[in-house]
Each structure stands twice: as C-alpha cells, then as structure tokens.
CSV table of C-alpha atoms in Angstrom, one decimal:
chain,number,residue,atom,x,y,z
A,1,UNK,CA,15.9,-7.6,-19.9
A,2,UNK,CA,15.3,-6.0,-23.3
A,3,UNK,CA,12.3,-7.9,-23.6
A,4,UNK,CA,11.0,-6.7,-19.8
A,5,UNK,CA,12.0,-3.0,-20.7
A,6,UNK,CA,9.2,-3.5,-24.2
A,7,UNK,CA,6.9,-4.7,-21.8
A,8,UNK,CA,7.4,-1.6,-19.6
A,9,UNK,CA,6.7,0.7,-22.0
A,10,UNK,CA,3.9,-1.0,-23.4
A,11,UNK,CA,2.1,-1.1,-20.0
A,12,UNK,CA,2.8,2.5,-19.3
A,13,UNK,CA,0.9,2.9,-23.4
A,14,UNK,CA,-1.7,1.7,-21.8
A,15,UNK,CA,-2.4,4.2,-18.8
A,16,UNK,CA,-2.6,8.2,-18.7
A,17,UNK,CA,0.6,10.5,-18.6
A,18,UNK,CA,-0.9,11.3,-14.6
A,19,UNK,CA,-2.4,9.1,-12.6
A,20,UNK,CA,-3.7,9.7,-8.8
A,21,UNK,CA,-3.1,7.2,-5.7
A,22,UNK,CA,-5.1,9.0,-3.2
A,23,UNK,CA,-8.5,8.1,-2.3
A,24,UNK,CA,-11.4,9.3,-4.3
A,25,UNK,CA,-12.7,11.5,-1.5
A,26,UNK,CA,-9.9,13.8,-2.0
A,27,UNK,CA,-7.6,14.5,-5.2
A,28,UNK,CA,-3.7,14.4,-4.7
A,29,UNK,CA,-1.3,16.5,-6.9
A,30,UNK,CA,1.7,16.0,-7.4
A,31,UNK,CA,3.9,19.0,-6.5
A,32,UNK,CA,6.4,21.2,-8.1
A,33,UNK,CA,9.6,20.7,-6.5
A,34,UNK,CA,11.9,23.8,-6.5
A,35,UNK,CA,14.6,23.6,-9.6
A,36,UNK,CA,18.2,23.3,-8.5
A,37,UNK,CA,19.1,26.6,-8.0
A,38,UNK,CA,18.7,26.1,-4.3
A,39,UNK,CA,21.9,23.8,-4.9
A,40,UNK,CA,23.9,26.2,-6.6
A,41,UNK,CA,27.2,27.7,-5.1
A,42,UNK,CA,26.0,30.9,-5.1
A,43,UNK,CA,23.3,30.1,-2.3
A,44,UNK,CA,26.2,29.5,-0.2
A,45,UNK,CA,27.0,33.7,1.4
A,46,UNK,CA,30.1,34.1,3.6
A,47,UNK,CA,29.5,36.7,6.2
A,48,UNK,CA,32.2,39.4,5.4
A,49,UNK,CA,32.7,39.8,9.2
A,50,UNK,CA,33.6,35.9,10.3
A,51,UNK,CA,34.1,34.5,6.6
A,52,UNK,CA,31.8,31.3,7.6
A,53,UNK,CA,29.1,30.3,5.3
A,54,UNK,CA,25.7,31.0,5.7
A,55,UNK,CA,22.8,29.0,4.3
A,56,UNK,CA,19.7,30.3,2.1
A,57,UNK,CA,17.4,28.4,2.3
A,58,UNK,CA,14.8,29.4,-0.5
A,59,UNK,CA,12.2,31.9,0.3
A,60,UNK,CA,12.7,30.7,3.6
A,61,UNK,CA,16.1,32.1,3.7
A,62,UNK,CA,17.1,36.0,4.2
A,63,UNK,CA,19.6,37.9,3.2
A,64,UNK,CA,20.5,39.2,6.6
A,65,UNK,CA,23.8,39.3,8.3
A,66,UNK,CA,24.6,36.8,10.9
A,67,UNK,CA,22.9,37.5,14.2
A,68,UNK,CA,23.0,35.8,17.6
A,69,UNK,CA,19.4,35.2,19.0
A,70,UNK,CA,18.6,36.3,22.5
A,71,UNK,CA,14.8,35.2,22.7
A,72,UNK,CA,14.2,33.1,25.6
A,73,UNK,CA,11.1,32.7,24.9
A,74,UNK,CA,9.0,30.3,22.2
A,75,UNK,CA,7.6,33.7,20.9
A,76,UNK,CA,9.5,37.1,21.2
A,77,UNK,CA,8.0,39.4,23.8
A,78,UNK,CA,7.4,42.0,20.7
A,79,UNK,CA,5.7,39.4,18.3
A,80,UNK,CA,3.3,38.1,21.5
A,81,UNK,CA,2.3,41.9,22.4
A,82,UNK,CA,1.5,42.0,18.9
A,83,UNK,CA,-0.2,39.5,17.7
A,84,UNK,CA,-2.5,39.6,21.1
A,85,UNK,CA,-3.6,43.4,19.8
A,86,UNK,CA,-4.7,41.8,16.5
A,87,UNK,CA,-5.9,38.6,17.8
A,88,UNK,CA,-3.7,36.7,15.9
A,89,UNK,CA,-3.3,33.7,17.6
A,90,UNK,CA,-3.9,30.1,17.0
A,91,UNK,CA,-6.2,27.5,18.8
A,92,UNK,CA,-3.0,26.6,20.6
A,93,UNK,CA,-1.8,29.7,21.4
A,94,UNK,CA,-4.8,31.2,22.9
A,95,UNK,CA,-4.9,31.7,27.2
A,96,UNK,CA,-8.6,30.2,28.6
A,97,UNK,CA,-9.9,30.5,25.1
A,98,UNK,CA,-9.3,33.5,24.3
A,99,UNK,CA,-8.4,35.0,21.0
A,100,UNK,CA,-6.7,38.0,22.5
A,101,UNK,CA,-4.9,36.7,25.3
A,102,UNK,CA,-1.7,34.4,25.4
A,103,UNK,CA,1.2,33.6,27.5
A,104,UNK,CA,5.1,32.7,26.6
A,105,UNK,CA,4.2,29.4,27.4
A,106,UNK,CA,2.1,29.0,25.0
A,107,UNK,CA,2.8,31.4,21.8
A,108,UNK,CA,5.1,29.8,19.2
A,109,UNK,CA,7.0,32.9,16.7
A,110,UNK,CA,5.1,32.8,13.5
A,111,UNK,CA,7.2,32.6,10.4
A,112,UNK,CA,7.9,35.8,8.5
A,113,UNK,CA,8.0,35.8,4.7
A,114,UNK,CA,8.9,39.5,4.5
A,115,UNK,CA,12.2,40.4,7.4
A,116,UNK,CA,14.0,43.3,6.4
A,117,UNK,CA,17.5,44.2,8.5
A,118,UNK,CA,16.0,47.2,10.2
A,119,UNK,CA,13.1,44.9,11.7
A,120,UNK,CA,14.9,42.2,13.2
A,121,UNK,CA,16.7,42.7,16.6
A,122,UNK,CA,18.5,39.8,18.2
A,123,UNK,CA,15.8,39.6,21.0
A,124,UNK,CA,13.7,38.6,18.2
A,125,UNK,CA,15.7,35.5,17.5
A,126,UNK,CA,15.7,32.4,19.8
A,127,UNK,CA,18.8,30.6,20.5
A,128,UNK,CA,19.7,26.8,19.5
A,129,UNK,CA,18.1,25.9,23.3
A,130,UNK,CA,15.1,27.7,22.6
A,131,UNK,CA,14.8,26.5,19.4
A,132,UNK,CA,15.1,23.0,20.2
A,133,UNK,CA,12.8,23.2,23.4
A,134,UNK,CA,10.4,25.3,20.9
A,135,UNK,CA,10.7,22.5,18.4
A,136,UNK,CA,10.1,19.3,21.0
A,137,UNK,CA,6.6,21.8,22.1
A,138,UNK,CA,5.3,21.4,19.0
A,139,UNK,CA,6.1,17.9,17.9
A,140,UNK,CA,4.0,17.0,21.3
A,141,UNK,CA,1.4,18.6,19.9
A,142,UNK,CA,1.0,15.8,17.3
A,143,UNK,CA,-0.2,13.6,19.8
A,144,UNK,CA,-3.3,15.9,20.7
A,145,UNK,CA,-6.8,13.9,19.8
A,146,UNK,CA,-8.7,17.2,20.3
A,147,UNK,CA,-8.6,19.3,17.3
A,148,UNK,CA,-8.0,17.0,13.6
A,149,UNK,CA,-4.9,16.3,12.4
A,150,UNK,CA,-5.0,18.9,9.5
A,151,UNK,CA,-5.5,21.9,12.1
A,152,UNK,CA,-2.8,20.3,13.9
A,153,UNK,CA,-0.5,20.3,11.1
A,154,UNK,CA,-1.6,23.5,10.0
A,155,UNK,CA,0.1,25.0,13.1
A,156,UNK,CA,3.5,23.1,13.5
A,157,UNK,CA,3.9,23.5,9.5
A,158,UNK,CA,4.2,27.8,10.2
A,159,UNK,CA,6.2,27.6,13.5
A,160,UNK,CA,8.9,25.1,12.3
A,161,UNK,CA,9.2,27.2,8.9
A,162,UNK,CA,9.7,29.7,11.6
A,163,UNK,CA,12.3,27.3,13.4
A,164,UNK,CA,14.4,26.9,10.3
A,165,UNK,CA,14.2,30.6,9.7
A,166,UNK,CA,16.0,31.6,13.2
A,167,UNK,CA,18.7,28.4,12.6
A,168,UNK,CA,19.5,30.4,9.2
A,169,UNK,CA,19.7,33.4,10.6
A,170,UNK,CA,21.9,32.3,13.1
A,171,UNK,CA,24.6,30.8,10.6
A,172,UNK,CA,23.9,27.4,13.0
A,173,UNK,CA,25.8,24.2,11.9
A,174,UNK,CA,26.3,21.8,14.7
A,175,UNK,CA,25.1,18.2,15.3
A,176,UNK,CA,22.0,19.8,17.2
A,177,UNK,CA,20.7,21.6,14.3
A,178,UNK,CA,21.2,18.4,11.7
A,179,UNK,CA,19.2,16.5,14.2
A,180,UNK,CA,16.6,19.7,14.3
A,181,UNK,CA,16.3,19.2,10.8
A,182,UNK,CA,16.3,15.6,11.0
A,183,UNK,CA,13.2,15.7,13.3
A,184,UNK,CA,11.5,18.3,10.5
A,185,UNK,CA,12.1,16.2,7.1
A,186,UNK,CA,10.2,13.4,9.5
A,187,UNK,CA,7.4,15.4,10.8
A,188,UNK,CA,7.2,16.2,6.6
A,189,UNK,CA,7.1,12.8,5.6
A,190,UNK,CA,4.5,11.4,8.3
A,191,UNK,CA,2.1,14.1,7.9
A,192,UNK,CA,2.4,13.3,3.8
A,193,UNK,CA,1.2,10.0,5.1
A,194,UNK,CA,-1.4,11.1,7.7
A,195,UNK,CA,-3.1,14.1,4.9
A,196,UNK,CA,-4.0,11.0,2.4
A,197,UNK,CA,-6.3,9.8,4.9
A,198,UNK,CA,-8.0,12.9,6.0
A,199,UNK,CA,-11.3,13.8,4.3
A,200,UNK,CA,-14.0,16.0,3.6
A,201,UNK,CA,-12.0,19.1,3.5
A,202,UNK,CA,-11.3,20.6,0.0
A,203,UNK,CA,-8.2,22.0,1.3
A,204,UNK,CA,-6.5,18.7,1.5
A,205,UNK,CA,-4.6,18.7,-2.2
A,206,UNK,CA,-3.1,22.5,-1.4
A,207,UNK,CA,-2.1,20.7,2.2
A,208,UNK,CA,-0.2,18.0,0.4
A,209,UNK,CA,1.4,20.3,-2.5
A,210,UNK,CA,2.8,22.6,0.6
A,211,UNK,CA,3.7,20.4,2.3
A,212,UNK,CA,5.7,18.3,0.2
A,213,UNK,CA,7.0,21.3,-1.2
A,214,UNK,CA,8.3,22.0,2.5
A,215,UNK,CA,10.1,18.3,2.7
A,216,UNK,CA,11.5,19.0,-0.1
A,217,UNK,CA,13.1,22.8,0.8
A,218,UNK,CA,13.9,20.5,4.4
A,219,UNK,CA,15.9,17.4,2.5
A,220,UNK,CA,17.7,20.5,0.5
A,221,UNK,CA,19.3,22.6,3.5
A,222,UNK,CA,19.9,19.3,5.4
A,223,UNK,CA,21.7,17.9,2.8
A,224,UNK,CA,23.5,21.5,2.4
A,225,UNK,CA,24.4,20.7,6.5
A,226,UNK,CA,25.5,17.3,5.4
A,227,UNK,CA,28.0,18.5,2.6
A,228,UNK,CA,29.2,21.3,5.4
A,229,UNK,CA,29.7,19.1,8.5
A,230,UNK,CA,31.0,16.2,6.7
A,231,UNK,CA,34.7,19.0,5.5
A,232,UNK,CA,35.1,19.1,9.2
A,233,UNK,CA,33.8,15.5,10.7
A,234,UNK,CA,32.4,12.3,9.8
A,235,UNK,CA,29.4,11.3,8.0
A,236,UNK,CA,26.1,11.5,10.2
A,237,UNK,CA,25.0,8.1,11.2
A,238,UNK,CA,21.2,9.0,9.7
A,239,UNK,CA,22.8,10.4,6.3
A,240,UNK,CA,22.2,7.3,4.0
A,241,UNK,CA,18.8,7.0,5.3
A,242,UNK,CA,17.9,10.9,4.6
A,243,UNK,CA,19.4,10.2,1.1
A,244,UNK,CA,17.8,7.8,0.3
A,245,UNK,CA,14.4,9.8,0.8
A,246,UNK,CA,15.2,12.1,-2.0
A,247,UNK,CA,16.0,8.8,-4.1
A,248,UNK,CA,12.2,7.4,-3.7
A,249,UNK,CA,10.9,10.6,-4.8
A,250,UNK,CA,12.2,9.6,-8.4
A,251,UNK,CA,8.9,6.9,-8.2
A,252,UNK,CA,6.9,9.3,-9.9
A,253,UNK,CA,6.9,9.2,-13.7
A,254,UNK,CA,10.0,11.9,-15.4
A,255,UNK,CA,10.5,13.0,-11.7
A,256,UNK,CA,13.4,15.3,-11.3
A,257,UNK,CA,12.7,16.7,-7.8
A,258,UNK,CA,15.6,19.0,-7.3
A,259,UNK,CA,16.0,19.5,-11.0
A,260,UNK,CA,18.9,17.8,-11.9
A,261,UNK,CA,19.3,14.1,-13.2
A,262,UNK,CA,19.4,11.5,-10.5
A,263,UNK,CA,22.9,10.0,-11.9
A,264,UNK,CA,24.5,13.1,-11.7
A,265,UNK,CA,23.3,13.9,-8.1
A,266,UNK,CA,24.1,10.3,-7.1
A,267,UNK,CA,28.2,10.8,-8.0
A,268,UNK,CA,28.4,13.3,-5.5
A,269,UNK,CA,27.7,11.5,-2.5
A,270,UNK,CA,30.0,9.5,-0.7
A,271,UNK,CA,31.0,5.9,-1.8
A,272,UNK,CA,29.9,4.7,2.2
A,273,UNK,CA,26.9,6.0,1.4
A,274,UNK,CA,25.8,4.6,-2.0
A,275,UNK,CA,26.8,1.4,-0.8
A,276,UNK,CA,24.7,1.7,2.6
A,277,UNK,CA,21.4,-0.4,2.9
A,278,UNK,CA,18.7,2.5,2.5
A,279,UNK,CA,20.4,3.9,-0.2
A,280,UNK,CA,20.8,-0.1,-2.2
A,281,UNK,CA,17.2,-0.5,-1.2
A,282,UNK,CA,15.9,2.8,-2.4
A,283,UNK,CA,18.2,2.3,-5.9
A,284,UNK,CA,17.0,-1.2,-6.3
A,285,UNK,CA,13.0,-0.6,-6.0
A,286,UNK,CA,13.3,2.5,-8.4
A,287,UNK,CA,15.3,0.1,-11.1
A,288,UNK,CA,12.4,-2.4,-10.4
A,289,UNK,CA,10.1,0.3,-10.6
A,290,UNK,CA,11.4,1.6,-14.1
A,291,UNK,CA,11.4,-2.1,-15.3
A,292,UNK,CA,8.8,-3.4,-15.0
A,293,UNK,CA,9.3,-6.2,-12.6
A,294,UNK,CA,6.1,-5.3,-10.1
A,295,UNK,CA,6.8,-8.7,-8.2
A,296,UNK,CA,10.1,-8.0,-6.8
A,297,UNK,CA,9.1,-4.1,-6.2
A,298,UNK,CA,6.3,-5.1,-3.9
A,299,UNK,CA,8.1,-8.4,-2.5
A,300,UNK,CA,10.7,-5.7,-1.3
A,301,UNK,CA,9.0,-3.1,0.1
A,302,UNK,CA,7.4,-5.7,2.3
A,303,UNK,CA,11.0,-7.4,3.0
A,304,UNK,CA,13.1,-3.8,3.8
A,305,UNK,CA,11.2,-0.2,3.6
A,306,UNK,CA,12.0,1.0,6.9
A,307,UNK,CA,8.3,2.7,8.0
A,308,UNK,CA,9.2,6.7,7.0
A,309,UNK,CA,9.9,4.7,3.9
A,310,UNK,CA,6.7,3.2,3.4
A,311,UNK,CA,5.0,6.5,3.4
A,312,UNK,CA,7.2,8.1,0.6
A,313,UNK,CA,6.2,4.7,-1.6
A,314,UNK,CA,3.2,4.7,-0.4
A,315,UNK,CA,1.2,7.0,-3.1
A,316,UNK,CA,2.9,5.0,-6.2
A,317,UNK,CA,1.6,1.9,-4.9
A,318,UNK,CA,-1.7,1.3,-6.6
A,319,UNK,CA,-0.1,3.2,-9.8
A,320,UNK,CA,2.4,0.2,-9.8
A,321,UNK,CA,-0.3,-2.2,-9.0
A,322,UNK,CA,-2.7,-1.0,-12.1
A,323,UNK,CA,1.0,-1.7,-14.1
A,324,UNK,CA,0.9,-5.1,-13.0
A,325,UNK,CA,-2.9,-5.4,-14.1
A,326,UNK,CA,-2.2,-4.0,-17.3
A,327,UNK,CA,0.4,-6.5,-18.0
A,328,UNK,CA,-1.4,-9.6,-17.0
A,329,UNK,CA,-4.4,-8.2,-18.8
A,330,UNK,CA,-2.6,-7.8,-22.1
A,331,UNK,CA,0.1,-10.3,-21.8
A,332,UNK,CA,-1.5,-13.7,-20.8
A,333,UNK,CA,-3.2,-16.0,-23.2
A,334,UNK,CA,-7.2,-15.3,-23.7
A,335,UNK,CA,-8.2,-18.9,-22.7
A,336,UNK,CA,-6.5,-18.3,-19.3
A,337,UNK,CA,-8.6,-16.6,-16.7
A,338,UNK,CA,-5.9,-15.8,-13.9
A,339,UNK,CA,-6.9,-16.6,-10.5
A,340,UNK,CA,-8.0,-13.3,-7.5
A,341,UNK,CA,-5.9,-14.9,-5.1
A,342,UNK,CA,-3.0,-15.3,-7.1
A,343,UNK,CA,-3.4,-11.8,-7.9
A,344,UNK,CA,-4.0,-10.7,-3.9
A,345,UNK,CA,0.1,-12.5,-3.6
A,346,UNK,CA,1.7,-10.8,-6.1
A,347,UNK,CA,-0.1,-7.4,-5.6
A,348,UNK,CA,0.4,-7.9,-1.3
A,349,UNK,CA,-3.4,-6.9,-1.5
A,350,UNK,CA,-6.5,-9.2,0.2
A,351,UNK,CA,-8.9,-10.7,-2.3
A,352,UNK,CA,-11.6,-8.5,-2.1
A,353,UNK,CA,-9.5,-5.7,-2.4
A,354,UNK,CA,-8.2,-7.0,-5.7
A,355,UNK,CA,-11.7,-7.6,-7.2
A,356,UNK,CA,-12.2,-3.7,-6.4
A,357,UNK,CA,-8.8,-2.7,-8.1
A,358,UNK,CA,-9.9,-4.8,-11.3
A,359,UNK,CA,-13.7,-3.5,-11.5
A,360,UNK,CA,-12.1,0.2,-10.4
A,361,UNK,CA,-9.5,-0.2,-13.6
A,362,UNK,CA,-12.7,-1.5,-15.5
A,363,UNK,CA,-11.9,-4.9,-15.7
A,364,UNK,CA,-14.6,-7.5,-15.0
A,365,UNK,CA,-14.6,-10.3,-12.9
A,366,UNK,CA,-16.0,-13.8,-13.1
A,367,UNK,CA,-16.2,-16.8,-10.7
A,368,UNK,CA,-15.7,-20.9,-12.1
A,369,UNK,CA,-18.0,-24.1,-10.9
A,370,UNK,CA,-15.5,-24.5,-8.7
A,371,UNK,CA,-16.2,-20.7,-6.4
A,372,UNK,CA,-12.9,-19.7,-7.8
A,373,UNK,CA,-12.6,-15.8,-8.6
A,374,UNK,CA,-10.9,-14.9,-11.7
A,375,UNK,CA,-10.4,-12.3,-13.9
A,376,UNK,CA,-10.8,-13.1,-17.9
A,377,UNK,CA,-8.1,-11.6,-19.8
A,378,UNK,CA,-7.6,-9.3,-23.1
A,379,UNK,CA,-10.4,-7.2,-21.5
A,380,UNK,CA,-10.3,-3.8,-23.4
A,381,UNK,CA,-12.2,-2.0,-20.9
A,382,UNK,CA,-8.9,-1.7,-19.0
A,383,UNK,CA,-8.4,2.4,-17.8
A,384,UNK,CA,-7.4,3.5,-14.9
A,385,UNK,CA,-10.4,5.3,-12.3
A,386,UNK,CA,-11.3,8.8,-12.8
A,387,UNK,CA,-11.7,9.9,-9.7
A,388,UNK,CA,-7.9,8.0,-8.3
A,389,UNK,CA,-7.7,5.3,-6.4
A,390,UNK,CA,-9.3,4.1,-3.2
A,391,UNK,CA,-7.2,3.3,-0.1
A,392,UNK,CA,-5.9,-0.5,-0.3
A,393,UNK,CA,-4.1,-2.6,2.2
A,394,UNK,CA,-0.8,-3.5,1.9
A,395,UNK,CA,-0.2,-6.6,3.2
A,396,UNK,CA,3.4,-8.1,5.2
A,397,UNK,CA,3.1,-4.9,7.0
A,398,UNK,CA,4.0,-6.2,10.4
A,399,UNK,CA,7.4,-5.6,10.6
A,400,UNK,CA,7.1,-2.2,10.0
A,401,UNK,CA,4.6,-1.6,12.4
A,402,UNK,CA,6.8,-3.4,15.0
A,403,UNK,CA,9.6,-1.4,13.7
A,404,UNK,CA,7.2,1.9,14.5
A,405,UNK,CA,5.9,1.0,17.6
A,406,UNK,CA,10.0,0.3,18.6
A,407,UNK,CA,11.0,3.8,17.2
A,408,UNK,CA,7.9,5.4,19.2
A,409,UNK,CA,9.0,3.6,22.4
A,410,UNK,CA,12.8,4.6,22.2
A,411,UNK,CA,12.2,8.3,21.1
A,412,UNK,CA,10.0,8.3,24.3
A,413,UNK,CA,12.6,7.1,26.7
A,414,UNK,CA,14.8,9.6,25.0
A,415,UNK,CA,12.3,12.2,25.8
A,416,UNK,CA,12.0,11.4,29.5
C-alpha cells in the first residue's frame, strides 16, 4: 500500500495542479464552494414568537420573521402587475408572445436578492401547495425540445431559488419540503450533467460555477432539514444517498466543499448511514481515487454508481484516466509496448477513444506486423491537453441507463 501511495504521488508529479474534463469546446471551472459558516449554529434563528428554528440559507436566506404565505398563485398578483409594466418576463412566462402580457398560469415569482420586512406581505408568499404545484410546473418544463437546454435551465434555476426562498420564510420543515429539496439537489445535479455537453455559448463555465454553487447551498439546507427532522422522527429513506453526493464532491484534488475536513463531517452522521450502500460506495471510490488504484475506481463505477451518481463522477473521469496513463507510461519496462485494447478494459473506454486520449496527453502511438495498436512506453512527451479534455464514452453503462429509464417511468406514474 505504501508502495501504491509513492506511485500516487508520483503520477499526480507528473500532471498540473488543475486540470479540466469538459470538452474543448467549452472550459469548465471548478467552483468555489461556500466555507462552513453556512453550518455554523448561529445560522440556526429561533423566532422569538413560537421559539422554533428557522433556517438561513446563505444569501438566499432573510432575516425576516416567520410569515405564513397566502399566494395562490405561481406569481403574486403584485409581482405579475409588475413585471408586465416593465416587460420583465421570460420566454415562458409571456401570454401569445408577448413581452408585456402574462397570466397566473403562466408567471413563476422571480427570486429576490434584496427583501426587506416592510416589502413583503404574506400574499406575496405561496404556501407549501403552491409551492409544490409551482415546483412540479417547472420541472415539466425540462422536457420542452423548443428552446435549448441552457435557456431552459436559466429559467427553473431563478424560480426554484425563488421556491427555497418562500419555504425559508415560511419556517417549513415537514416531509413535503425535504422531498421539495430532494427534487432541487436533483434538478442541480442533472443539469451539471446536461451544461458539459452544451456548446457554442461562452456563458457555459459561469452556468456551471452557479450552478454548482446552487447544489451545493441545496445539499447544505437539506442536510440542515435532515439534522432537524431526524430529533423528532426517523432517518429519511433518501438520506444516505443525498450524503453521499456531498462525499463525491471530495474527487477533485484538496476539495473541501463545505470547508471543513471530510473526517470530521463524516463523525457526525449517523452510524445507519455510514454503513449504508451509497455512502460505502462513495467512501470506497474516493479511497481508490486518492490511491491510486484507477482499475478498481472505474471497475466500480461501472458495477454501483447509481445514475445521479455518474454525473457527480463524471467530470474527474478523464483526470483519473490521464493518472492511469501516466503510470503505465512511466512505470512499465521500455521494451514493452502495452497493447490499445488492453488499455480500452481498464480505462472502460473504446479503442479509438483511447488512441485519442494518448495522442491528446501527447503520447504517440504505434501499430506491430501483427495490426496490433500499442502505445511505446517512457514517452516524455506525456502532458495533459491545453484546451481539457474531449467527451469520451464510458463503457458498462447499461445498467444505469436501465436504472434511468426505470426512475423516469416510476416518477411518471407517480405524476399521473
């Protein structure tokens, strides 16, 4: 093991301190996740009137006193009169077309940075029905094939900030709203996954810092909702796998998301938990990560990652498989040429895909009398792309896309 943790840190010698796994066409950052203050006690405020805790939730949070929301509608009457003077309204929001007309059937509240007591009213708030019909409005929208993606996301993004904004307000804890949030962290994570393959817009790297740094103010208050609930109830059912989200975020290099060390964050949780499946899978593929032992990493990915899963590892991928290169590169013997299609097993690339990688990482390859593809080792060409990496396959990817196409089918019975 000592000898594997050497090797480790002699193929990480060998690449930069950052390193990019989203296609050229576009450059991924990786973002800033907010320090651990939003964990801290003193985010927790009692309302002096009914002594309960209320949640802050960042800068989405406000410092207002417990209301009760009388909204019926997905936008406040107030906000819709508004926002139709100013022809503020959204692609989606807009009645016929146009960009001063809308209707309560179609304008979603936008969400307020700056709410001050003396603004809000409780007819500006929605209630937990509203809020939960508001919330399965937009998540339909996902499915529209008219405008791209990005747009698309562009809108839900504001109006659930919005949602999460009346919840807080509200002071609501209840099964409903950890299943809200649920829905929120997921909408997160599959549009991180949908944004890396979006291109030709230069706005694509400030899409994925935001929203990442929205999954990750998500994973924080539902985890706060967690903690809560679980003094008075059970654990939730969907708790280990929700952990175990924040747990793959460690793949990236000195990663510290909420800004506290992983150990420490880990003791806190419940022992039913820790020993749950998401959380032993997510553990085990950052320890394989951290060693070295690229085999087993990809091997059980392929064998466990439930699909929201895959699209956390996803970006770290290609960093781990440029590891792997690295090591064979500078490890094996210089008389031994290793074989492309080994390669394409260990790395769960094809072939052809794993020629690219090695000529992208400026190795070269070379083919034997026999049509055999290799790649000659102690190459010291060996870097890592400059403009990141292009978008590879990952193969043994059928059981998750039967595991997705299941989870669509089920969450549309529940629907109907």
């Amino acid at each position: 093991m000592e000898r594997r943790r050497r090797d480790w840190k002699a193929g990480r010698a060998h690449l930069p301190s950052s390193s990019s796994s989203q296609s050229a066409n576009s450059t991924y950052q990786r973002p800033k996740f907010p320090s651990n203050a939003s964990r801290n006690p003193e985010n927790y405020n009692r309302n002096p009137s009914t002594g309960k805790q209320r949640i802050k939730e960042g800068e989405d949070s406000c410092n207002l006193p417990s209301v009760i929301g009388t909204c019926p509608d997905m936008c406040p009457a107030r906000e819709r009169a508004q926002r139709e003077r100013l022809r503020d309204l959204s692609v989606f929001e807009r009645l016929n077309g146009n960009p001063g007309r809308t209707s309560s059937t179609l304008a979603v509240k936008k969400f307020c940075r700056t709410m001050s007591t003396m603004d809000m009213q409780a007819s500006d708030v929605r209630p937990l029905p509203v809020l939960r019909n508001t919330l399965k409005y937009l998540f339909n929208l996902l499915d529209s094939s008219e405008q791209p993606f990005e747009v698309v996301h562009d809108f839900v993004f504001d109006r659930t900030r919005s949602i999460r904004q009346d919840l807080g307000m509200q002071n609501i804890i209840s099964d409903q709203s950890i299943h809200m949030y649920e829905e929120m962290v997921k909408f997160h994570i599959i549009s991180h996954h949908k944004l890396m393959r979006c291109s030709g817009d230069s706005n694509i790297s400030s899409l994925h810092y935001l929203n990442m740094e929205q999954l990750m103010k998500s994973l924080v208050s539902l985890f706060d909702l967690y903690d809560i609930n679980q003094k008075s109830s059970s654990i939730n059912k969907n708790a280990a796998e929700f952990y175990s989200f924040y747990v793959l975020l460690h793949l990236a290099p000195n990663s510290q998301p909420m800004g506290e060390s992983l150990s420490l964050w880990l003791r806190q949780l419940p022992s039913t938990v820790i020993k749950s499946k998401e959380m032993c899978f997510a553990r085990s593929l950052l320890r394989h990560s951290r060693m070295g032992n690229y085999k087993r990493f990809f091997s059980i990915i392929a064998a466990e990652a439930s699909h929201l899963q895959f699209f956390l590892i996803e970006p770290f991928i290609n960093e781990v498989r440029a590891i792997a290169l690295s090591y064979i590169n500078h490890g094996n013997y210089k008389l031994h040429p290793y074989p492309l299609a080994h390669l394409s097993e260990l790395l769960m690339m094809k072939e052809s895909e794993v020629e690219s990688l090695c000529n992208a990482c400026g190795l070269e390859t070379s083919t034997d009398e026999a049509g055999i593809k290799l790649v000659p080792t102690k190459q010291t060409g060996f870097c890592l792309p400059k403009g990141g990496f292009q978008n590879y396959s990952f193969l043994g990817l059928e059981r998750l896309q039967r595991q997705a196409a299941f989870n669509d089918a089920r969450q549309a019975a529940n629907t109907e």
